[in-house]
Short mmCIF file of C-alpha atoms and ligand atoms in Angstrom, two decimals:
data_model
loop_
_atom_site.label_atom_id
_atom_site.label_comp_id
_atom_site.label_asym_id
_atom_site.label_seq_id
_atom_site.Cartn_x
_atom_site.Cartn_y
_atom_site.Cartn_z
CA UNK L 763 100.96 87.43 104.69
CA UNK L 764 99.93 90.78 106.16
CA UNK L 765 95.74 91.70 106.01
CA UNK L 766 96.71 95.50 105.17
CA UNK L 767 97.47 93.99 101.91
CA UNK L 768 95.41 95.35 98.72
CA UNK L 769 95.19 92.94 95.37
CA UNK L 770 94.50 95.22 93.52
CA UNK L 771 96.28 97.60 91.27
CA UNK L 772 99.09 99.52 92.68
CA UNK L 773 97.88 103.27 93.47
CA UNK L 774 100.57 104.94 91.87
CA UNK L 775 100.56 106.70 88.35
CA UNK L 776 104.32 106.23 87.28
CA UNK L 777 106.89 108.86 85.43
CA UNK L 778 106.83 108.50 82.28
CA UNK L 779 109.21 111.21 80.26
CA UNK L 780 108.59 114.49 79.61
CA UNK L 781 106.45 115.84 77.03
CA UNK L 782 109.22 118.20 75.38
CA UNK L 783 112.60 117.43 75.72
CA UNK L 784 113.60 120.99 76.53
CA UNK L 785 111.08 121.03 79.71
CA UNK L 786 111.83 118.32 82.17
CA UNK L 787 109.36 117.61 84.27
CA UNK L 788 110.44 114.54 85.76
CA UNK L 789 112.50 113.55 88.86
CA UNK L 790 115.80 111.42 88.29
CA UNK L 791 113.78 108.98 90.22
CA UNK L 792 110.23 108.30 91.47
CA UNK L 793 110.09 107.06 95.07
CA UNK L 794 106.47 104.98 95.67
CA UNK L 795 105.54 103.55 98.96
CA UNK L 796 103.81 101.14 98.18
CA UNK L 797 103.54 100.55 102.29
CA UNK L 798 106.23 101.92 104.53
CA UNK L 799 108.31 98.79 104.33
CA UNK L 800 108.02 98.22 100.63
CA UNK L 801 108.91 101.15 98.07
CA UNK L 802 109.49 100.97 94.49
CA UNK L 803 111.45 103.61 92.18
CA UNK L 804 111.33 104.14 88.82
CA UNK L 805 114.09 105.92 87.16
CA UNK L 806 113.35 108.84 84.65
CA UNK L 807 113.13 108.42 80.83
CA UNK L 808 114.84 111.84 80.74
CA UNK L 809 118.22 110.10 82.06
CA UNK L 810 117.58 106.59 80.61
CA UNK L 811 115.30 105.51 78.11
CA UNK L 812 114.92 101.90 80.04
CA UNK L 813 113.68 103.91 82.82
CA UNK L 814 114.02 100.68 84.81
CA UNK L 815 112.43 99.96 88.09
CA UNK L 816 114.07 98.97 91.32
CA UNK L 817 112.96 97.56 94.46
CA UNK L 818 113.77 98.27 98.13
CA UNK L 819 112.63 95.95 100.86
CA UNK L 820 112.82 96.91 104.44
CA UNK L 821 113.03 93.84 106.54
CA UNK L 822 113.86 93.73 111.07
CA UNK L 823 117.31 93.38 110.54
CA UNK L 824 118.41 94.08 106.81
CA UNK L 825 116.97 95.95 103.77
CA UNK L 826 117.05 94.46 100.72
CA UNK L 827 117.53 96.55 97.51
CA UNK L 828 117.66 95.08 93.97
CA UNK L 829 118.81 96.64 91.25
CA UNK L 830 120.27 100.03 91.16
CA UNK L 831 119.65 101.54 87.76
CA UNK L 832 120.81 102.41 84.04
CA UNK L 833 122.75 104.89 85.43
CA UNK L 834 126.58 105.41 87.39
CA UNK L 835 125.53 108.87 88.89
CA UNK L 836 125.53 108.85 92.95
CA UNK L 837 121.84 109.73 92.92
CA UNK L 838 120.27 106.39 93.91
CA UNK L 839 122.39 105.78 96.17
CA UNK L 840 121.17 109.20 98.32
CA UNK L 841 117.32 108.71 97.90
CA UNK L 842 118.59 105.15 99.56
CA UNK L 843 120.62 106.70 102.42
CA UNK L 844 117.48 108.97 103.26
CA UNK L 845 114.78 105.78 102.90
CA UNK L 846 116.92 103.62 105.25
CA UNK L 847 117.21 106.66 107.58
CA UNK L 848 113.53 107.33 107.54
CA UNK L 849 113.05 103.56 108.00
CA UNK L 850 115.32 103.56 111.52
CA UNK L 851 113.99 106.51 112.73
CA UNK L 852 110.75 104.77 113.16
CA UNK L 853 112.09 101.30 113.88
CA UNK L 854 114.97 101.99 115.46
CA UNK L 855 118.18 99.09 115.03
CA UNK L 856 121.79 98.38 115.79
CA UNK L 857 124.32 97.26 112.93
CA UNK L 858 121.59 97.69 110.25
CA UNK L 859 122.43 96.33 107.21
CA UNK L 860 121.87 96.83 103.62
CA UNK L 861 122.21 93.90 100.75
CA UNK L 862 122.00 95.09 96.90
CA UNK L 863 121.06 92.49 94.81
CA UNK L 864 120.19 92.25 90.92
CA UNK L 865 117.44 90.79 89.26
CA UNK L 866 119.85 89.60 86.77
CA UNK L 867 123.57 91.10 85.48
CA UNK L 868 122.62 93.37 82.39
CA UNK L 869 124.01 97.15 82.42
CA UNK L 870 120.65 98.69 83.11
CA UNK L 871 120.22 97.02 86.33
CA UNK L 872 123.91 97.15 88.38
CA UNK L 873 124.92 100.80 86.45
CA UNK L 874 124.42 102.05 89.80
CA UNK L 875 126.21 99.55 91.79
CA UNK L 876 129.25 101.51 92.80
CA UNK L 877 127.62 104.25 94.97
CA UNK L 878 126.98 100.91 97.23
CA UNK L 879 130.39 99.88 96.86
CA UNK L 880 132.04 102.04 99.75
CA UNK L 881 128.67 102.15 101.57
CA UNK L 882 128.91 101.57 105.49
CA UNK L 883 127.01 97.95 106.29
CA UNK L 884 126.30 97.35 103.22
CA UNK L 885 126.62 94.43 100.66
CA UNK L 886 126.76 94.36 97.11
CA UNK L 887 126.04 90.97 95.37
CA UNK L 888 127.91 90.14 92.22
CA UNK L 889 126.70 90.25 89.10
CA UNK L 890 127.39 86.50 87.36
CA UNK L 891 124.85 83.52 88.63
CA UNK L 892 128.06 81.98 90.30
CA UNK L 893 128.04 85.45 92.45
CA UNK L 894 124.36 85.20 92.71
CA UNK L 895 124.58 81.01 93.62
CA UNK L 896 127.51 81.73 96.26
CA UNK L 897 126.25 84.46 98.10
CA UNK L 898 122.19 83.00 98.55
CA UNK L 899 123.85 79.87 99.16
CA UNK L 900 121.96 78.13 96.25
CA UNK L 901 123.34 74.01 95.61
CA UNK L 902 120.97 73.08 93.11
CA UNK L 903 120.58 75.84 90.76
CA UNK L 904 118.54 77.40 89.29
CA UNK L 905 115.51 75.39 90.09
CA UNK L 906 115.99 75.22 94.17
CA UNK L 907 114.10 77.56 95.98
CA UNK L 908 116.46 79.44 98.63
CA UNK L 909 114.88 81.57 101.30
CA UNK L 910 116.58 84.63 102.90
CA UNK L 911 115.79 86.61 105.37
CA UNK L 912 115.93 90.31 106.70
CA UNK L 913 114.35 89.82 109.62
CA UNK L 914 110.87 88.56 110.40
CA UNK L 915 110.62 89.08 106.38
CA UNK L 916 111.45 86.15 104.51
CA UNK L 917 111.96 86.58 101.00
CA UNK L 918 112.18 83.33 98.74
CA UNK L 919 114.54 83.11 95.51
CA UNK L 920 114.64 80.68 92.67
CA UNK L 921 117.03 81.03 89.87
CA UNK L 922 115.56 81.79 86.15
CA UNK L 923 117.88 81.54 83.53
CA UNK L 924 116.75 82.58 79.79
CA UNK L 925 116.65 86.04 79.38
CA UNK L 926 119.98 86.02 81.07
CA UNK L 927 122.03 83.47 82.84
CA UNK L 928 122.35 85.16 86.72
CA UNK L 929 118.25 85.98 86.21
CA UNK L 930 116.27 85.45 89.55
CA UNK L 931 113.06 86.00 90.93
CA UNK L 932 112.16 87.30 94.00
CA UNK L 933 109.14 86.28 96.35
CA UNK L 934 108.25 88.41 99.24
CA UNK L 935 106.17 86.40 101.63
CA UNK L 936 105.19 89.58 103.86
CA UNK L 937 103.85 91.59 100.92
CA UNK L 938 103.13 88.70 98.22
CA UNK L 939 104.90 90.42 95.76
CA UNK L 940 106.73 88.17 93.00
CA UNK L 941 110.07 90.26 91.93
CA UNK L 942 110.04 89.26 88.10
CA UNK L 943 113.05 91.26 86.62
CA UNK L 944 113.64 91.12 82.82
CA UNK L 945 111.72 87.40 82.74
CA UNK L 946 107.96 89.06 83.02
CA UNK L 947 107.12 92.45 82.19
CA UNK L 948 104.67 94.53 80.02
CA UNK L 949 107.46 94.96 77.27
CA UNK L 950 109.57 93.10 74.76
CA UNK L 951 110.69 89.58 76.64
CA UNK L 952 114.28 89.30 75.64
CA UNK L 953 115.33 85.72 75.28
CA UNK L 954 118.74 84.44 74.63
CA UNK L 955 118.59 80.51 76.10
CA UNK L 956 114.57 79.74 74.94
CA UNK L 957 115.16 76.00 76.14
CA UNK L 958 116.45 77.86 79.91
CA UNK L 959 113.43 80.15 79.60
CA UNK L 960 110.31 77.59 79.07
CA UNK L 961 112.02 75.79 81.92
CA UNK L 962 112.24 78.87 83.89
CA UNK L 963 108.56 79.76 83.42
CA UNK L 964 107.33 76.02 84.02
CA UNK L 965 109.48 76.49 87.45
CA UNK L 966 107.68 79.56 88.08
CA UNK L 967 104.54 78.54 87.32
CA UNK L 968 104.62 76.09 89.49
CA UNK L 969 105.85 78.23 92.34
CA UNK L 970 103.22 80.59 92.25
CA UNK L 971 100.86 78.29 91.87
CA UNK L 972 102.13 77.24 95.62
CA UNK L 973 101.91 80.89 97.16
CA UNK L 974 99.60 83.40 96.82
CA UNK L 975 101.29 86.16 94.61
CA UNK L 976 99.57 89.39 95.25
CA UNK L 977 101.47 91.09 92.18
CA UNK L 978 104.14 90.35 89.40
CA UNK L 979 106.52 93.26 89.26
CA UNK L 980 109.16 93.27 86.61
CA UNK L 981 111.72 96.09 85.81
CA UNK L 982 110.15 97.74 82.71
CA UNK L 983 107.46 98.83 80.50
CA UNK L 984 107.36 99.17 77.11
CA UNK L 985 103.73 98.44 76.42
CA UNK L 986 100.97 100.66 75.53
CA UNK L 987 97.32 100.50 76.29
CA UNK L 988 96.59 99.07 73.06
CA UNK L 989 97.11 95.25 72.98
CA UNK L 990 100.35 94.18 71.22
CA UNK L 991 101.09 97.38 70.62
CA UNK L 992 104.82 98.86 72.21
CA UNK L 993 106.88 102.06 72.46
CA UNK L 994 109.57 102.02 70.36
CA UNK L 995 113.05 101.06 71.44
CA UNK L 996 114.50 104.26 73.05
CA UNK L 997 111.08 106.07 73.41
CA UNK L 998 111.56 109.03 76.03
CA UNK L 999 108.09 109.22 76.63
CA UNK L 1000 105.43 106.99 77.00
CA UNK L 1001 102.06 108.77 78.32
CA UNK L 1002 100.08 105.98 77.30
CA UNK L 1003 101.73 102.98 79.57
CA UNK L 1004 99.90 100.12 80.85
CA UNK L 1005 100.05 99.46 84.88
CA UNK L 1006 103.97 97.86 86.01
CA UNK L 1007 101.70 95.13 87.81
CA UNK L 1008 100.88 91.70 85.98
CA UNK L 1009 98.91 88.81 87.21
CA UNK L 1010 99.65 85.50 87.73
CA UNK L 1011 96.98 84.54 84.56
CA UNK L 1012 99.36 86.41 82.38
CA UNK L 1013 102.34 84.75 83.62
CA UNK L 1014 100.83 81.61 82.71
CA UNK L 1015 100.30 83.15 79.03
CA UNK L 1016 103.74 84.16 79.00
CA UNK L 1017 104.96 80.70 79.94
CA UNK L 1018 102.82 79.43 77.05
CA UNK L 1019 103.73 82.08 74.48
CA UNK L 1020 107.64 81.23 75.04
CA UNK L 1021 105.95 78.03 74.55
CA UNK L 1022 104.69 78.70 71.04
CA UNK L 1023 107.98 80.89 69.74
CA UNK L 1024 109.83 77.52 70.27
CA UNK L 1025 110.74 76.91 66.54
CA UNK L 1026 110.00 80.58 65.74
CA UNK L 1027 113.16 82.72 65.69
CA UNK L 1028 112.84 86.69 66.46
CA UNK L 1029 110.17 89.06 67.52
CA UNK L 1030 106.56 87.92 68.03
CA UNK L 1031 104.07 89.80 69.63
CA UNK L 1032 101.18 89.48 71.52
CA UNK L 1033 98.37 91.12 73.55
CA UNK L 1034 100.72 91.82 76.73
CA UNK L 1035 104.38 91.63 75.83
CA UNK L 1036 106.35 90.80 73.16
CA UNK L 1037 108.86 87.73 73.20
CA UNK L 1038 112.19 88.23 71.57
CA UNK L 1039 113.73 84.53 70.60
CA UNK L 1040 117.45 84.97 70.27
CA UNK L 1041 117.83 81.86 69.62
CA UNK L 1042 118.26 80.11 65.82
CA UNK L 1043 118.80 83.57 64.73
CA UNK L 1044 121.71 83.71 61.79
CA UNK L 1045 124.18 85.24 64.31
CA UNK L 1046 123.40 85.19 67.94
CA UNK L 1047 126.40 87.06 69.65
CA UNK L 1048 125.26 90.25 68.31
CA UNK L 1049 121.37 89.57 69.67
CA UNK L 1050 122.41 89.34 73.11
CA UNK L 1051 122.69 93.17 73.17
CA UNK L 1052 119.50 94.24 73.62
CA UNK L 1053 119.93 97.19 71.27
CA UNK L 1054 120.25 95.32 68.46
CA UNK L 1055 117.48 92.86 69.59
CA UNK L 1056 115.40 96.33 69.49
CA UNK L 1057 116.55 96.83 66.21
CA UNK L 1058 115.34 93.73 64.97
CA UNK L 1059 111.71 94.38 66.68
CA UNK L 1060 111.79 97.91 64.89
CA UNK L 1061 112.33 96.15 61.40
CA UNK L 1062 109.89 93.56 61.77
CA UNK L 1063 107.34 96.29 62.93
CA UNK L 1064 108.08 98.59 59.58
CA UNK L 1065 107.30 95.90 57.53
ZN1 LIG B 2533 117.85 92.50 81.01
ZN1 LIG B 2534 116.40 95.63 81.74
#
């Protein structure tokens, strides 16, 4: 891993809506080096209230983007166009290449996947985990680790099933940065397989435990500054979030909260995050849209 690296908190104060809805004061998206091989975006609560994050990894040969947003409009796929071009202009390549992959399949991560589509060098990964398996070459999924690399960067990927089957995570040796998706993040931890989740957090447990993580990123957050406190589902703004980065101590409290929820159906919530358990629920097709899910949260909260 690189010495440049910092451990501690990201220096970047995120968008977070606008104060007035009539006033925007956001950009569509925020665009954060975090060092000039590593940026992460955040889109605007003023287009989507999930105001997801996304990920863009420069590697020698290949850059690596995952996720591409809540949204279908061609915006993304510009602010990419101009980051790869700033990228070559200072290391200059032949026949470089660009590979989108997804954290996991759900509509607020691949909305933006067809401004890649028709993209020149450029792959886009498929959204189920038999896309996912096939095109990282996994055998033994989800709990083999499979390494891929964009030149001199090698990024590892496990699979981590629970919040959604085609769920990954994403380790970048270079910058130490664990890629968490939907599985880990300061918000409400969706689950719709808790058996596939515990397993999934024992697996990653484990891994980190082998590799020094620097930072846990996932895609959202939905946490305020108050311990077990949250924005409400579809809150535009949210002046009062906690950082995006977790540590590797609170992954281990997430593995053991999932831990804890085992027999408990629904929304329970605790200092950091909030876990969801879809499962045992009356009717579970329903849950697996996270709206609803969010409904449920709200309820339980009004009470
Ligand atoms: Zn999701
Ligand atoms: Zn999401």
């Amino acid at each position: 891993m690189d010495e440049q690296l910092a451990t501690d908190h990201l220096d970047v104060r995120w968008i977070h809506g606008s104060a007035s809805r009539r006033r925007r004061t956001d950009p569509a998206w925020q665009v954060h080096h975090h060092r000039d091989d590593t940026v992460i975006l955040r889109q605007s609560k003023d287009d989507t209230y999930e105001a997801p994050f996304t990920f863009l990894l420069f590697g020698a040969d290949r850059a690596f983007l995952l996720d591409t947003g809540a949204t279908k409009d061609v915006g993304l796929g510009h602010i990419v166009d101009a980051l790869v071009d700033g990228w070559l202009a200072e290391h200059p390549a032949s026949a470089y290449q660009l590979v989108v992959a997804h954290s996991h399949g759900h509509g607020d991560h691949v909305a933006g996947d067809a401004t890649f589509a028709d993209r020149p060098g450029t792959t886009v990964v498929g959204k189920t985990a038999d896309d996912v398996q096939a095109f990282f070459g996994f055998t033994s999924w989800p709990d083999e680790v499979v390494g891929f690399d964009l030149g001199d960067r090698r990024l590892e990927l496990m699979g981590l099933p629970g919040h959604h089957a085609a769920s990954i995570v994403v380790y970048d040796e270079r910058t130490g940065l664990l890629l968490s998706g939907d599985s880990v993040y300061p918000g409400r931890i969706y689950v719709t397989d808790l058996p596939a989740f515990i397993d999934s957090m024992n697996r990653l447990v484990a891994f980190v435990e082998a590799r020094t993580v620097t930072h846990v990123l996932g895609c959202h957050i939905e946490m305020t500054t108050r311990p077990g406190r949250d924005y409400p589902i579809g809150c535009r703004y949210q002046p009062d979030e906690p950082p995006l980065e977790m540590t590797v101590p609170q992954l281990r409290d997430l593995r053991d909260a999932a831990v804890s929820v085992a027999d408990r159906p629904g929304p329970t919530r605790f200092d950091d995050f909030w876990i969801v358990n879809g499962m045992g629920l009356r009717s579970q097709a329903p849950l697996i849209a996270r709206g609803l899910l969010g409904r449920a949260v709200d309820l339980v909260r009004r009470r």
